[in-house]
Amino acid sequence: NLDCDISCKSCYGYSSTSCTSCDSPLVLNGTTCSINCPSNYFNNSGICQGSLFYFILFYFYFNLILF
């Protein structure tokens, strides 16, 4: 069991940029815990995820290029 940084609930390393989950009210943004998600991201059960609009846009963009 790792001794995580105080900002992490669980982690894969010792630094504040090695988080795999966060205690509420913090949210996981990549591998760090923060108070809010960045713009164009939303809080999905404590994990920052990109907006559905951008996901759909990139999905179709890359499918058009690759196929």
Coordinates of C-alpha atoms in Angstrom, one line a residue:
N1 CA 0.0 0.0 0.0
L2 CA 1.5 3.3 -1.1
D3 CA 1.6 6.4 1.1
C4 CA -0.1 8.8 -1.3
D5 CA 0.2 12.5 -1.4
I6 CA -2.3 14.1 1.0
S7 CA -4.4 15.4 -2.0
C8 CA -5.0 11.8 -3.3
K9 CA -7.4 9.2 -2.0
S10 CA -5.6 6.5 -4.0
C11 CA -2.5 6.7 -6.2
Y12 CA 0.2 4.9 -8.2
G13 CA 3.1 7.0 -6.9
Y14 CA 4.1 9.4 -4.1
S15 CA 3.5 12.8 -5.8
S16 CA 0.4 14.9 -6.1
T17 CA 0.4 14.1 -9.9
S18 CA 0.1 10.4 -9.3
C19 CA -3.5 10.2 -8.1
T20 CA -6.0 7.6 -9.2
S21 CA -8.9 8.8 -7.1
C22 CA -9.8 11.8 -4.9
D23 CA -11.8 12.4 -1.7
S24 CA -15.0 14.5 -2.2
P25 CA -15.3 17.4 -2.9
L26 CA -12.1 17.2 -5.0
V27 CA -12.3 15.8 -8.5
L28 CA -9.8 13.7 -10.5
N29 CA -8.4 15.7 -13.4
G30 CA -6.0 13.4 -15.2
T31 CA -3.8 12.3 -12.4
T32 CA -4.3 15.3 -10.0
C33 CA -7.0 16.2 -7.6
S34 CA -8.5 19.7 -7.9
I35 CA -11.5 21.7 -6.7
N36 CA -13.1 22.1 -10.2
C37 CA -12.8 20.6 -13.6
P38 CA -11.2 22.8 -16.3
S39 CA -13.3 24.5 -18.9
N40 CA -14.8 22.2 -21.5
Y41 CA -14.8 19.4 -19.0
F42 CA -17.5 18.2 -16.6
N43 CA -17.6 16.3 -13.3
N44 CA -18.7 12.7 -13.9
S45 CA -18.9 11.1 -10.5
G46 CA -15.7 12.8 -9.3
I47 CA -13.8 12.4 -12.6
C48 CA -13.3 15.2 -15.0
Q49 CA -14.3 14.2 -18.5
G50 CA -14.3 16.2 -21.8
S51 CA -17.6 17.5 -23.0
L52 CA -19.7 15.2 -25.2
F53 CA -19.6 17.8 -28.0
Y54 CA -15.8 17.6 -28.3
F55 CA -15.8 13.8 -28.0
I56 CA -18.3 13.5 -30.9
L57 CA -16.5 16.1 -32.9
F58 CA -13.1 14.3 -32.6
Y59 CA -14.7 10.9 -33.1
F60 CA -16.2 11.9 -36.5
Y61 CA -13.1 13.9 -37.5
F62 CA -10.8 11.0 -36.9
N63 CA -13.2 8.5 -38.5
L64 CA -13.4 10.6 -41.6
I65 CA -9.6 10.8 -41.9
L66 CA -8.9 7.2 -41.1
F67 CA -11.6 5.5 -43.2

